[in-house]
GROMACS .gro file of C-alpha atoms in nm:
model
  178
    1MET     CA    1   0.854   0.718   0.573
    2GLY     CA    2   1.058   0.445   0.739
    3LEU     CA    3   1.135   0.088   0.649
    4GLU     CA    4   0.823  -0.128   0.681
    5LEU     CA    5   0.883  -0.488   0.784
    6LYS     CA    6   0.628  -0.751   0.680
    7THR     CA    7   0.527  -1.030   0.916
    8ALA     CA    8   0.326  -1.248   0.673
    9PHE     CA    9   0.472  -1.324   0.331
   10ASP     CA   10   0.305  -1.100   0.074
   11ARG     CA   11   0.407  -1.183  -0.285
   12GLN     CA   12   0.299  -0.844  -0.423
   13ALA     CA   13   0.491  -0.657  -0.153
   14PHE     CA   14   0.790  -0.884  -0.221
   15ARG     CA   15   0.783  -0.790  -0.592
   16GLN     CA   16   0.755  -0.422  -0.498
   17ALA     CA   17   1.054  -0.452  -0.265
   18LEU     CA   18   1.257  -0.626  -0.538
   19GLY     CA   19   1.168  -0.336  -0.769
   20GLN     CA   20   1.373  -0.110  -0.543
   21PHE     CA   21   1.683  -0.274  -0.691
   22PRO     CA   22   1.746  -0.125  -1.038
   23THR     CA   23   1.865  -0.367  -1.305
   24GLY     CA   24   1.978  -0.358  -1.662
   25VAL     CA   25   1.750  -0.506  -1.928
   26CYS     CA   26   1.861  -0.789  -2.155
   27VAL     CA   27   1.714  -0.993  -2.432
   28VAL     CA   28   1.859  -1.342  -2.406
   29THR     CA   29   1.846  -1.532  -2.735
   30CYS     CA   30   1.920  -1.880  -2.864
   31THR     CA   31   1.838  -2.113  -3.149
   32ALA     CA   32   1.708  -2.459  -3.068
   33GLU     CA   33   1.577  -2.715  -3.312
   34PHE     CA   34   1.590  -2.452  -3.590
   35GLU     CA   35   1.370  -2.213  -3.392
   36ARG     CA   36   1.490  -1.866  -3.287
   37LEU     CA   37   1.401  -1.784  -2.927
   38GLY     CA   38   1.429  -1.457  -2.739
   39MET     CA   39   1.312  -1.336  -2.403
   40THR     CA   40   1.342  -1.005  -2.218
   41MET     CA   41   1.483  -1.048  -1.871
   42SER     CA   42   1.645  -0.859  -1.593
   43SER     CA   43   1.756  -1.176  -1.414
   44PHE     CA   44   2.110  -1.166  -1.555
   45ASN     CA   45   2.421  -1.174  -1.335
   46CYS     CA   46   2.792  -1.222  -1.355
   47LEU     CA   47   2.866  -1.536  -1.156
   48SER     CA   48   3.242  -1.585  -1.199
   49LEU     CA   49   3.537  -1.417  -1.365
   50ASP     CA   50   3.752  -1.732  -1.379
   51PRO     CA   51   3.604  -1.912  -1.559
   52PRO     CA   52   3.384  -1.637  -1.706
   53LEU     CA   53   3.033  -1.748  -1.608
   54ILE     CA   54   2.699  -1.567  -1.618
   55LEU     CA   55   2.354  -1.675  -1.510
   56PHE     CA   56   1.996  -1.602  -1.608
   57SER     CA   57   1.666  -1.762  -1.518
   58ILE     CA   58   1.348  -1.862  -1.699
   59ASP     CA   59   1.006  -1.926  -1.546
   60ARG     CA   60   0.932  -2.299  -1.531
   61LYS     CA   61   0.588  -2.227  -1.684
   62ALA     CA   62   0.743  -2.083  -2.002
   63VAL     CA   63   0.623  -2.287  -2.300
   64SER     CA   64   0.965  -2.252  -2.464
   65LEU     CA   65   1.163  -2.379  -2.160
   66PRO     CA   66   1.229  -2.727  -2.309
   67LEU     CA   67   1.384  -2.563  -2.618
   68TRP     CA   68   1.600  -2.332  -2.403
   69GLU     CA   69   1.724  -2.638  -2.214
   70ARG     CA   70   1.837  -2.798  -2.542
   71ALA     CA   71   2.007  -2.488  -2.689
   72GLY     CA   72   2.376  -2.516  -2.772
   73GLY     CA   73   2.449  -2.148  -2.713
   74TYR     CA   74   2.300  -1.826  -2.585
   75ALA     CA   75   2.350  -1.456  -2.644
   76VAL     CA   76   2.283  -1.208  -2.367
   77ASN     CA   77   2.204  -0.881  -2.545
   78VAL     CA   78   2.229  -0.591  -2.297
   79LEU     CA   79   1.986  -0.335  -2.434
   80ALA     CA   80   2.077   0.030  -2.486
   81GLU     CA   81   1.858   0.304  -2.341
   82ASN     CA   82   1.690   0.365  -2.680
   83GLN     CA   83   1.575   0.002  -2.713
   84THR     CA   84   1.259  -0.002  -2.499
   85GLU     CA   85   1.055  -0.118  -2.801
   86ILE     CA   86   1.280  -0.424  -2.839
   87SER     CA   87   1.245  -0.494  -2.467
   88ASN     CA   88   0.866  -0.473  -2.492
   89GLN     CA   89   0.857  -0.686  -2.808
   90PHE     CA   90   1.055  -0.972  -2.650
   91ALA     CA   91   0.871  -0.946  -2.315
   92LYS     CA   92   0.551  -1.076  -2.472
   93SER     CA   93   0.476  -1.442  -2.529
   94HIS     CA   94   0.380  -1.436  -2.894
   95SER     CA   95   0.523  -1.614  -3.194
   96ASN     CA   96   0.623  -1.312  -3.405
   97LYS     CA   97   0.881  -1.159  -3.168
   98TRP     CA   98   1.136  -1.158  -3.448
   99GLU     CA   99   0.922  -0.968  -3.700
  100GLY     CA  100   1.116  -0.658  -3.806
  101THR     CA  101   1.406  -0.735  -3.571
  102ARG     CA  102   1.754  -0.689  -3.716
  103PHE     CA  103   2.017  -0.932  -3.593
  104ALA     CA  104   2.337  -1.113  -3.684
  105HIS     CA  105   2.412  -1.481  -3.634
  106GLY     CA  106   2.639  -1.554  -3.338
  107GLN     CA  107   2.917  -1.809  -3.321
  108PHE     CA  108   2.703  -2.055  -3.123
  109GLY     CA  109   2.380  -2.010  -3.318
  110ALA     CA  110   2.220  -1.743  -3.099
  111PRO     CA  111   2.092  -1.426  -3.267
  112LEU     CA  112   2.289  -1.110  -3.183
  113LEU     CA  113   2.069  -0.801  -3.170
  114LEU     CA  114   2.203  -0.486  -3.335
  115GLY     CA  115   2.263  -0.159  -3.152
  116VAL     CA  116   2.291  -0.310  -2.804
  117ALA     CA  117   2.512  -0.174  -2.526
  118ALA     CA  118   2.688  -0.511  -2.486
  119VAL     CA  119   2.653  -0.872  -2.595
  120PHE     CA  120   2.784  -1.193  -2.439
  121GLU     CA  121   2.802  -1.512  -2.647
  122CYS     CA  122   2.786  -1.816  -2.424
  123ILE     CA  123   2.769  -2.193  -2.416
  124PRO     CA  124   2.574  -2.394  -2.158
  125TRP     CA  125   2.760  -2.475  -1.835
  126ALA     CA  126   2.486  -2.600  -1.597
  127LYS     CA  127   2.115  -2.578  -1.517
  128TYR     CA  128   1.961  -2.581  -1.170
  129ASP     CA  129   1.619  -2.581  -1.012
  130GLY     CA  130   1.547  -2.238  -0.868
  131GLY     CA  131   1.196  -2.268  -0.724
  132ASP     CA  132   0.953  -2.144  -0.988
  133HIS     CA  133   1.244  -2.075  -1.228
  134THR     CA  134   1.523  -2.272  -1.392
  135LEU     CA  135   1.867  -2.119  -1.347
  136PHE     CA  136   2.091  -2.129  -1.654
  137ILE     CA  137   2.463  -2.092  -1.597
  138ALA     CA  138   2.662  -2.027  -1.913
  139GLU     CA  139   3.027  -1.980  -1.997
  140VAL     CA  140   3.109  -1.660  -2.183
  141LYS     CA  141   3.317  -1.732  -2.494
  142ASN     CA  142   3.294  -1.394  -2.673
  143PHE     CA  143   3.172  -1.051  -2.575
  144SER     CA  144   3.171  -0.693  -2.695
  145SER     CA  145   3.049  -0.364  -2.559
  146SER     CA  146   2.984  -0.015  -2.687
  147VAL     CA  147   3.097   0.217  -2.410
  148ASP     CA  148   2.931   0.512  -2.583
  149ARG     CA  149   2.584   0.355  -2.538
  150MET     CA  150   2.398   0.395  -2.210
  151PRO     CA  151   2.221   0.079  -2.087
  152LEU     CA  152   1.845   0.045  -2.054
  153VAL     CA  153   1.752   0.035  -1.685
  154PHE     CA  154   1.442  -0.102  -1.511
  155SER     CA  155   1.335  -0.001  -1.160
  156LYS     CA  156   1.011   0.019  -0.963
  157GLY     CA  157   0.815  -0.150  -1.243
  158ARG     CA  158   0.918   0.090  -1.520
  159TYR     CA  159   1.207   0.190  -1.740
  160ALA     CA  160   1.448   0.441  -1.594
  161ALA     CA  161   1.747   0.636  -1.721
  162LEU     CA  162   2.088   0.680  -1.575
  163GLN     CA  163   2.184   1.040  -1.520
  164SER     CA  164   2.457   1.159  -1.750
  165THR     CA  165   2.742   1.276  -1.535
  166GLU     CA  166   3.101   1.360  -1.589
  167PHE     CA  167   3.270   1.024  -1.590
  168VAL     CA  168   3.578   0.960  -1.384
  169ALA     CA  169   3.813   0.664  -1.388
  170PRO     CA  170   3.624   0.347  -1.294
  171LEU     CA  171   3.670   0.223  -0.940
  172TRP     CA  172   3.578  -0.133  -1.033
  173PRO     CA  173   3.659  -0.379  -0.894
  174LEU     CA  174   3.597  -0.243  -0.548
  175ASP     CA  175   3.786  -0.398  -0.260
  176ILE     CA  176   3.454  -0.518  -0.113
  177HIS     CA  177   3.416  -0.765  -0.401
  178TYR     CA  178   3.726  -0.966  -0.305
   0.00000   0.00000   0.00000
């Protein structure tokens, strides 16, 4: 089957096409006005290496958006492949997301989930209008990763797994990135 081009904008087809791009799964956390917040998202990107900036986005209809906008720090918790339950728990909009969740307190007040593949502790840098989302740009101040943990991956509307292969020396950064 070949590539099918759409002439009229079809939101459902657009979402399906976006699903062709596999992403990692994160739970971004913060504390604002003494309330712990957490949200599963795949809209996480590295924006800059110097300074170290990342970005994520939150739907403008999210009830908690005003609290996120006032947070003094964030943690981007990159989930490991065995953390689908945590992803599902934080993907829902209910008040007891934190029930049974083990975490540590980060330097900037954001909860750090345990057992993740990587975590980035950040402070706010800027916020921008992004259509139906607000874009949060944050400066990474601390980070850690567990290279022995495989990341949780999401593609085509479901969780996916990376194939275990014999690893060779990383080629990153590729010349095409600079």
